[in-house]
mmCIF file of C-alpha atoms in Angstrom:
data_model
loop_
_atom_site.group_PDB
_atom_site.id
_atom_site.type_symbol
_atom_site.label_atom_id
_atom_site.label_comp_id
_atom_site.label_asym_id
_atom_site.label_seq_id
_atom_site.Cartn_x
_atom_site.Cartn_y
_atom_site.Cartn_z
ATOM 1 C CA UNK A 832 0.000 0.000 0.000
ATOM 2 C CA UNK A 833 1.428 3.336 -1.158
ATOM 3 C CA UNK A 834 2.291 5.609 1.970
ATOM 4 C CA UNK A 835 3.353 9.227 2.456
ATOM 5 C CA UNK A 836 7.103 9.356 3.367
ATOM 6 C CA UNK A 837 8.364 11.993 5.511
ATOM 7 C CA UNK A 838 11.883 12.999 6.677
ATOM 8 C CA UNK A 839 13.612 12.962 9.538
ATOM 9 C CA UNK A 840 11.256 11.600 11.908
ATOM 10 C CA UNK A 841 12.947 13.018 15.036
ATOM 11 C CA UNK A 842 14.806 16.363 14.601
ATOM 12 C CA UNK A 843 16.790 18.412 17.683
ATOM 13 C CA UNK A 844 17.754 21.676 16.850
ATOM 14 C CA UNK A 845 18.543 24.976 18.689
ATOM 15 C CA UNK A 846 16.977 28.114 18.418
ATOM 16 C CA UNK A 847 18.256 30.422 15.570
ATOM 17 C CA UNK A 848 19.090 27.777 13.524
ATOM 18 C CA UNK A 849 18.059 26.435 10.507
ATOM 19 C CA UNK A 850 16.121 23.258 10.088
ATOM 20 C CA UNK A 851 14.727 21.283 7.154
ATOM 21 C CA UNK A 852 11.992 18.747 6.451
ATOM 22 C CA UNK A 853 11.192 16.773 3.264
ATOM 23 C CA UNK A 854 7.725 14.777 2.445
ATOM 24 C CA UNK A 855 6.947 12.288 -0.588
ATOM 25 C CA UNK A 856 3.378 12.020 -1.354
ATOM 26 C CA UNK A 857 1.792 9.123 -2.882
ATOM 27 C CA UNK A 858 2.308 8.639 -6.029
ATOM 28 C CA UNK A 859 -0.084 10.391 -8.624
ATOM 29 C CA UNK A 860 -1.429 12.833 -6.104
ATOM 30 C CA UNK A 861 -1.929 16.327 -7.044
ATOM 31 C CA UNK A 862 -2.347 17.959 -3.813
ATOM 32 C CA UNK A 863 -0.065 18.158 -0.713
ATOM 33 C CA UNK A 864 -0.417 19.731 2.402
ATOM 34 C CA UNK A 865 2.008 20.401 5.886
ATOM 35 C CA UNK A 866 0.019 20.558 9.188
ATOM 36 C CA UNK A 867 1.618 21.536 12.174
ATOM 37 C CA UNK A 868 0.467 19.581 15.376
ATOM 38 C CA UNK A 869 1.015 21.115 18.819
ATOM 39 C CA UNK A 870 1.254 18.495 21.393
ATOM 40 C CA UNK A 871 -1.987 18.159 22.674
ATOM 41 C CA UNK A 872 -4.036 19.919 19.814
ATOM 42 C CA UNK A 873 -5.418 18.915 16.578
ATOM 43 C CA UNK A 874 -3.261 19.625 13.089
ATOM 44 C CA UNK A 875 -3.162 22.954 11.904
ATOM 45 C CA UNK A 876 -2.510 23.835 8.192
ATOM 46 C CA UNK A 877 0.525 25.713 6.975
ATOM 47 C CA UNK A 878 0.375 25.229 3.498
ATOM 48 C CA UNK A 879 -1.733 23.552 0.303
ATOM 49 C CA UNK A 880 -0.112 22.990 -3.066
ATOM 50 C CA UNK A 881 -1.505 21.766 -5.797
ATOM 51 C CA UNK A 882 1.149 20.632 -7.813
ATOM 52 C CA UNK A 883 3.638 23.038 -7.752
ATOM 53 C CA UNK A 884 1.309 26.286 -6.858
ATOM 54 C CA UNK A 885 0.764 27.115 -3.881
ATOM 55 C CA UNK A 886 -3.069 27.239 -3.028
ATOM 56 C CA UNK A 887 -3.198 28.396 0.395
ATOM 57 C CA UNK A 888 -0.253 29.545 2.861
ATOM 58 C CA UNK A 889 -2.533 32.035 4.667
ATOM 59 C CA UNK A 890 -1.943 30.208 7.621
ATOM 60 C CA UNK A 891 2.438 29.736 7.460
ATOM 61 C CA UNK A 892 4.417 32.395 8.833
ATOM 62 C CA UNK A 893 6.127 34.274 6.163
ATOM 63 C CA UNK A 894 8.777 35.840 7.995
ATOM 64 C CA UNK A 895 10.387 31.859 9.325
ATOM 65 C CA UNK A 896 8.858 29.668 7.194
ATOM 66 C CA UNK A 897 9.359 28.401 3.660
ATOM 67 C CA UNK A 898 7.778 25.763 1.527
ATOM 68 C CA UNK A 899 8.334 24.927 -2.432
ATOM 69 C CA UNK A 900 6.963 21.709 -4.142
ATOM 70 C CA UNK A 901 8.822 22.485 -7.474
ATOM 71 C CA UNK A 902 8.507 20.020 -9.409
ATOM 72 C CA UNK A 903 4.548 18.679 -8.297
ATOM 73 C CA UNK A 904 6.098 15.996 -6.336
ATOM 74 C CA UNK A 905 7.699 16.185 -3.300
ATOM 75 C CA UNK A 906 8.067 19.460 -0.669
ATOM 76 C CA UNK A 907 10.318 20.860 1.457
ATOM 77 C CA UNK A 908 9.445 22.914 4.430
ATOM 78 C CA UNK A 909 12.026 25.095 6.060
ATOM 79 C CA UNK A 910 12.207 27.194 9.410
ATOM 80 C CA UNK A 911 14.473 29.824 9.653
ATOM 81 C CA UNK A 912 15.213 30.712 12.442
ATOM 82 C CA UNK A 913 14.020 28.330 14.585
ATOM 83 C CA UNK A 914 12.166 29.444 17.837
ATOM 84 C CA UNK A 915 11.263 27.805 20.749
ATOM 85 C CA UNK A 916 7.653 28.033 19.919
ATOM 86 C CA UNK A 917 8.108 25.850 16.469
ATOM 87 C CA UNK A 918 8.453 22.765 18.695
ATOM 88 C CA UNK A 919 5.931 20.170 17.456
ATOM 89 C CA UNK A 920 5.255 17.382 15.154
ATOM 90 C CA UNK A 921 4.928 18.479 11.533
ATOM 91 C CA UNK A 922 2.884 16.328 9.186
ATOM 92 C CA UNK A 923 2.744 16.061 5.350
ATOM 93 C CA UNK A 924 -0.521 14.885 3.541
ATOM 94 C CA UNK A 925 -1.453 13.834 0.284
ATOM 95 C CA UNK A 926 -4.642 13.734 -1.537
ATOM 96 C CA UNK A 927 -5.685 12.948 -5.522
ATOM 97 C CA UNK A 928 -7.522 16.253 -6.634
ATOM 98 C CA UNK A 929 -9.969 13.945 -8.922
ATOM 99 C CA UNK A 930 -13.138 14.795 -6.370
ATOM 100 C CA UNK A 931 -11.659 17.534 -4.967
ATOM 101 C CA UNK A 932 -13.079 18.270 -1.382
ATOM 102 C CA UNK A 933 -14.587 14.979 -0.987
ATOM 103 C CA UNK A 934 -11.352 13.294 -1.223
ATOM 104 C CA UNK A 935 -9.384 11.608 1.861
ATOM 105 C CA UNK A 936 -6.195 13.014 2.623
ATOM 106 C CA UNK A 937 -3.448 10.628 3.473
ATOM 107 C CA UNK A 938 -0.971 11.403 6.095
ATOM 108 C CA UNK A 939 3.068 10.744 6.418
ATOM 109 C CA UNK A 940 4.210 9.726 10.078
ATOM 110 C CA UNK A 941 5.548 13.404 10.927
ATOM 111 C CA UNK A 942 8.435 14.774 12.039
ATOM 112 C CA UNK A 943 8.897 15.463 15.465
ATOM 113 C CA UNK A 944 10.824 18.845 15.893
ATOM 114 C CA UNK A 945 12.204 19.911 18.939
ATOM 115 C CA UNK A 946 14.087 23.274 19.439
ATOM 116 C CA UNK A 947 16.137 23.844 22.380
ATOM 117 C CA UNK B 1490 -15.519 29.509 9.364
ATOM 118 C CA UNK B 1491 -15.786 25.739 10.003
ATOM 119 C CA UNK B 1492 -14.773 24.497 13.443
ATOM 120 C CA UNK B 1493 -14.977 20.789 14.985
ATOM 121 C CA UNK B 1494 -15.671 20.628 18.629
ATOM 122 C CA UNK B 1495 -14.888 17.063 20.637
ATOM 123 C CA UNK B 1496 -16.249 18.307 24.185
ATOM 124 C CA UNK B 1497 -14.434 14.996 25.887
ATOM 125 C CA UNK B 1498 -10.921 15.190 26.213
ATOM 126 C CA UNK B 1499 -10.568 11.539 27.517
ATOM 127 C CA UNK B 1500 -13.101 8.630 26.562
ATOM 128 C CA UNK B 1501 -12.768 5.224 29.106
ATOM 129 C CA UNK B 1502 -14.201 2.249 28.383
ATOM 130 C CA UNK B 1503 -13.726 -1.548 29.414
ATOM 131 C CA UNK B 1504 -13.011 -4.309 26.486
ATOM 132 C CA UNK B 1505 -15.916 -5.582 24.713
ATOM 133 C CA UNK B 1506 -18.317 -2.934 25.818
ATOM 134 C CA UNK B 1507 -19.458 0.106 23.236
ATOM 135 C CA UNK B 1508 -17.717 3.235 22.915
ATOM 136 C CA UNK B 1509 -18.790 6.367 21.811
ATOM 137 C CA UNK B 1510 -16.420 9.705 21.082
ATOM 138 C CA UNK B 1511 -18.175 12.579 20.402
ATOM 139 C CA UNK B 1512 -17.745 15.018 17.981
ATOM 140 C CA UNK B 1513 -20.046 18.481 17.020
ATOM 141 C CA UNK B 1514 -18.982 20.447 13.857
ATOM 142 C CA UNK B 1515 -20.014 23.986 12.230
ATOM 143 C CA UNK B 1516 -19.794 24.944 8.503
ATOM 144 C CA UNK B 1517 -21.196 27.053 6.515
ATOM 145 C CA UNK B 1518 -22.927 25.139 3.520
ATOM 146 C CA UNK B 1519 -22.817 20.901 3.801
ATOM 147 C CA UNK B 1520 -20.215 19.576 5.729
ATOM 148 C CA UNK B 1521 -17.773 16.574 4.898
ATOM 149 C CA UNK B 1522 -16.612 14.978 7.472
ATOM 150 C CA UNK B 1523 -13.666 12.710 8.657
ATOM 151 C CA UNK B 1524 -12.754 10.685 11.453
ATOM 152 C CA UNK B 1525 -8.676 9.913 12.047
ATOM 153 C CA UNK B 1526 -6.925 7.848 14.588
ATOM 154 C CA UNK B 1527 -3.562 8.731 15.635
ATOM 155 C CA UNK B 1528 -0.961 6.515 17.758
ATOM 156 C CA UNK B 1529 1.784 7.350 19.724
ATOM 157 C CA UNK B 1530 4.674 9.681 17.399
ATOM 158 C CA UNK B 1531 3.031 8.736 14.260
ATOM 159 C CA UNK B 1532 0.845 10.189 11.984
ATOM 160 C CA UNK B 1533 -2.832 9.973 11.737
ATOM 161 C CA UNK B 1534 -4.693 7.295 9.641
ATOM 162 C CA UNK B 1535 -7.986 7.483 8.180
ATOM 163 C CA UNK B 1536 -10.903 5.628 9.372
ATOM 164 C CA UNK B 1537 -13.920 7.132 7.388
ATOM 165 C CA UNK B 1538 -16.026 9.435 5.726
ATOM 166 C CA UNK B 1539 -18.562 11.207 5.696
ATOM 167 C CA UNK B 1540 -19.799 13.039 2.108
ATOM 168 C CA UNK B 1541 -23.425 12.544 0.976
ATOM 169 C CA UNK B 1542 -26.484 9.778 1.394
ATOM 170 C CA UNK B 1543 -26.630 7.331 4.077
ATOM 171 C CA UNK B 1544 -26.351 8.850 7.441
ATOM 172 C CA UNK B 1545 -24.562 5.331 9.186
ATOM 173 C CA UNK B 1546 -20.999 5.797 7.733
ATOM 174 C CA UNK B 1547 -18.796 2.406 8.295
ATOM 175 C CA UNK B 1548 -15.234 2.412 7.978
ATOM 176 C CA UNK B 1549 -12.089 0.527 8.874
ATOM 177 C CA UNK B 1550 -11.491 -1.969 11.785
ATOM 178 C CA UNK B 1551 -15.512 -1.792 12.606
ATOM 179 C CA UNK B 1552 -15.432 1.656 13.875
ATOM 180 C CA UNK B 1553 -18.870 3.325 12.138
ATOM 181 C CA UNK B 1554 -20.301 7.241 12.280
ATOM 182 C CA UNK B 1555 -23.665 8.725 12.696
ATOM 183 C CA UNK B 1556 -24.012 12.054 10.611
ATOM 184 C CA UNK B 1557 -26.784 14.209 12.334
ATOM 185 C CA UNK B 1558 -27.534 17.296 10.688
ATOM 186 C CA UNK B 1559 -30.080 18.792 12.848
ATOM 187 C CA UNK B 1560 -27.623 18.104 15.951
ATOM 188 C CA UNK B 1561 -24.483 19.127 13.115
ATOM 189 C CA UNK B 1562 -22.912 15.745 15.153
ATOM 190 C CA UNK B 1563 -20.824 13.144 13.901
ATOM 191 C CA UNK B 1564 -19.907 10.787 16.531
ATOM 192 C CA UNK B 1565 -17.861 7.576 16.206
ATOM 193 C CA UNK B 1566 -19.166 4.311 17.339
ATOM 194 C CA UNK B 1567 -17.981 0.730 17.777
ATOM 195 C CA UNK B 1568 -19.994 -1.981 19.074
ATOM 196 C CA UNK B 1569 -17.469 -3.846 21.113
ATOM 197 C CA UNK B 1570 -14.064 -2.267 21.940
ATOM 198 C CA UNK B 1571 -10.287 -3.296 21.902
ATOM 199 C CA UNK B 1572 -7.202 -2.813 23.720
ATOM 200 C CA UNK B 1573 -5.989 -2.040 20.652
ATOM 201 C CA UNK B 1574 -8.217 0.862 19.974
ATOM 202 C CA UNK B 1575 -6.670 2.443 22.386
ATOM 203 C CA UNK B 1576 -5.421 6.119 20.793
ATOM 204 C CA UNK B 1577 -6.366 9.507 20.126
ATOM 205 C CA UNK B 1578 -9.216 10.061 17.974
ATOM 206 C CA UNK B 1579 -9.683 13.508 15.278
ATOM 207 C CA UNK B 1580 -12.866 14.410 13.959
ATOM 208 C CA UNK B 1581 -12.458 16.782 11.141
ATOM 209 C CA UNK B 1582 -14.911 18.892 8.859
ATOM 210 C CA UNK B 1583 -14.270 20.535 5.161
ATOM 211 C CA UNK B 1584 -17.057 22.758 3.835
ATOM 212 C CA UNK B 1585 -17.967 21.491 0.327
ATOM 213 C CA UNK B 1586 -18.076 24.734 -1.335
ATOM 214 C CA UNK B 1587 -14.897 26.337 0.632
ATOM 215 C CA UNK B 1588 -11.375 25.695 1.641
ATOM 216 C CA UNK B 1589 -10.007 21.944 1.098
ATOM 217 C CA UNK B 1590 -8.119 21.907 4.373
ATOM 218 C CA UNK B 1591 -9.370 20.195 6.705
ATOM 219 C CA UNK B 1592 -9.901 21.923 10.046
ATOM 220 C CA UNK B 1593 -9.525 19.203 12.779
ATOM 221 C CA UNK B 1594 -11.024 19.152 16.190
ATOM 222 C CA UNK B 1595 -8.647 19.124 19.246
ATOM 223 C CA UNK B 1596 -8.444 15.227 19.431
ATOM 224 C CA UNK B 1597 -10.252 12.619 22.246
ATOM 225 C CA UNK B 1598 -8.085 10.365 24.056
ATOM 226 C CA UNK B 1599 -9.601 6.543 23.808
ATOM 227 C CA UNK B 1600 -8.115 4.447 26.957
ATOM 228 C CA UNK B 1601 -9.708 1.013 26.788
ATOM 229 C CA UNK B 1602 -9.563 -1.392 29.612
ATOM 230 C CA UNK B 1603 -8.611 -4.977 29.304
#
């Protein structure tokens, strides 16, 4: 069965610096989304491609955070500089765009970022 | 705005009995809705869906949903529970007509009891 792939899983980092995570979707899926998951809380959405456009980043913070899909297949989504408050687990998510909003969106295990 | 609400933080129940785990949602417009389990340090995995006709929703590993639109509810059920459900539980909404997002609720803790 065709999985989202996500790395690192773990990630230790201090403040100020930079830090780096990568996500695969399934293969064949248009759209791809990062959530952010504050321990305790739900998952929060950063940012929606599809393909290689961005559809929504309304929610990322512009002045630390970066994300590019440039080719339509996998993402990278950066922090710089890291703060204390980025600590969480950061999730990637796939979906086919075929239905649109009725389709399921398939999630990567995460990476777990801590900043020190 | 849509918004999920799950009132219980932490659902107990002993093996082989029911379980419920609640979860109320507001949309504008009709409402998809999802229900995703999550383990410990890994990502969340679906477990069903929500989008149009019958109102009893099954899904994976005999959980089921009820979709009430008067109440705007969408609890999860499952007749007999399992150690093994043990885990934290999402309910999440997506207005047809809006964003594709999905805004998630803030997650019930399942603890079932051998």
């Amino acid at each position: 069965e065709a999985e989202v792939a996500q790395s690192p899983r773990y990630k230790i980092t201090e403040k100020s610096q930079a830090v780096a995570f990568w996500c695969d979707p399934i293969s064949g899926h248009a759209t791809l989304y990062w959530y952010r998951q504050i321990l305790g809380q739900g998952p929060e959405l950063l940012v929606q491609f599809q393909d290689e456009s961005v559809v929504d980043d309304s929610q990322l913070p512009k002045d630390r955070f970066s994300a590019e899909r440039l080719k339509g297949v996998d993402s990278t989504l950066k922090i710089q500089p890291a703060e204390l408050g980025d600590s969480a687990m950061y999730l990637c998510a796939s979906s086919p765009s075929v239905r649109g909003s009725q389709e399921t969106q398939y999630f990567g295990p995460g990476t777990r970022l801590l900043v020190l | 705005a849509q918004s999920v609400a799950q009132p219980e933080d932490q659902v107990n129940v002993a093996e082989g009995n029911p379980l419920t785990v609640k979860c109320t949602y507001s949309v504008s417009g009709n409402p998809y809705l999802f229900w995703y389990v999550q383990y410990p340090n890994r990502g969340l995995q679906f477990l069903l869906k929500y989008i149009t006709g019958d109102n009893l929703v099954k899904g994976s590993y005999g959980f089921e949903a009820e979709f009430n639109k008067s109440q705007t509810s969408f609890h999860l059920k499952k007749p007999s529970a399992l150690v093994s459900d043990s885990a934290l539980y999402f309910c999440a909404v997506r207005d047809a007509t809006g964003r594709r997002a999905l805004t998630f609720g803030s997650g019930t803790r399942l603890q079932v009891q051998p």
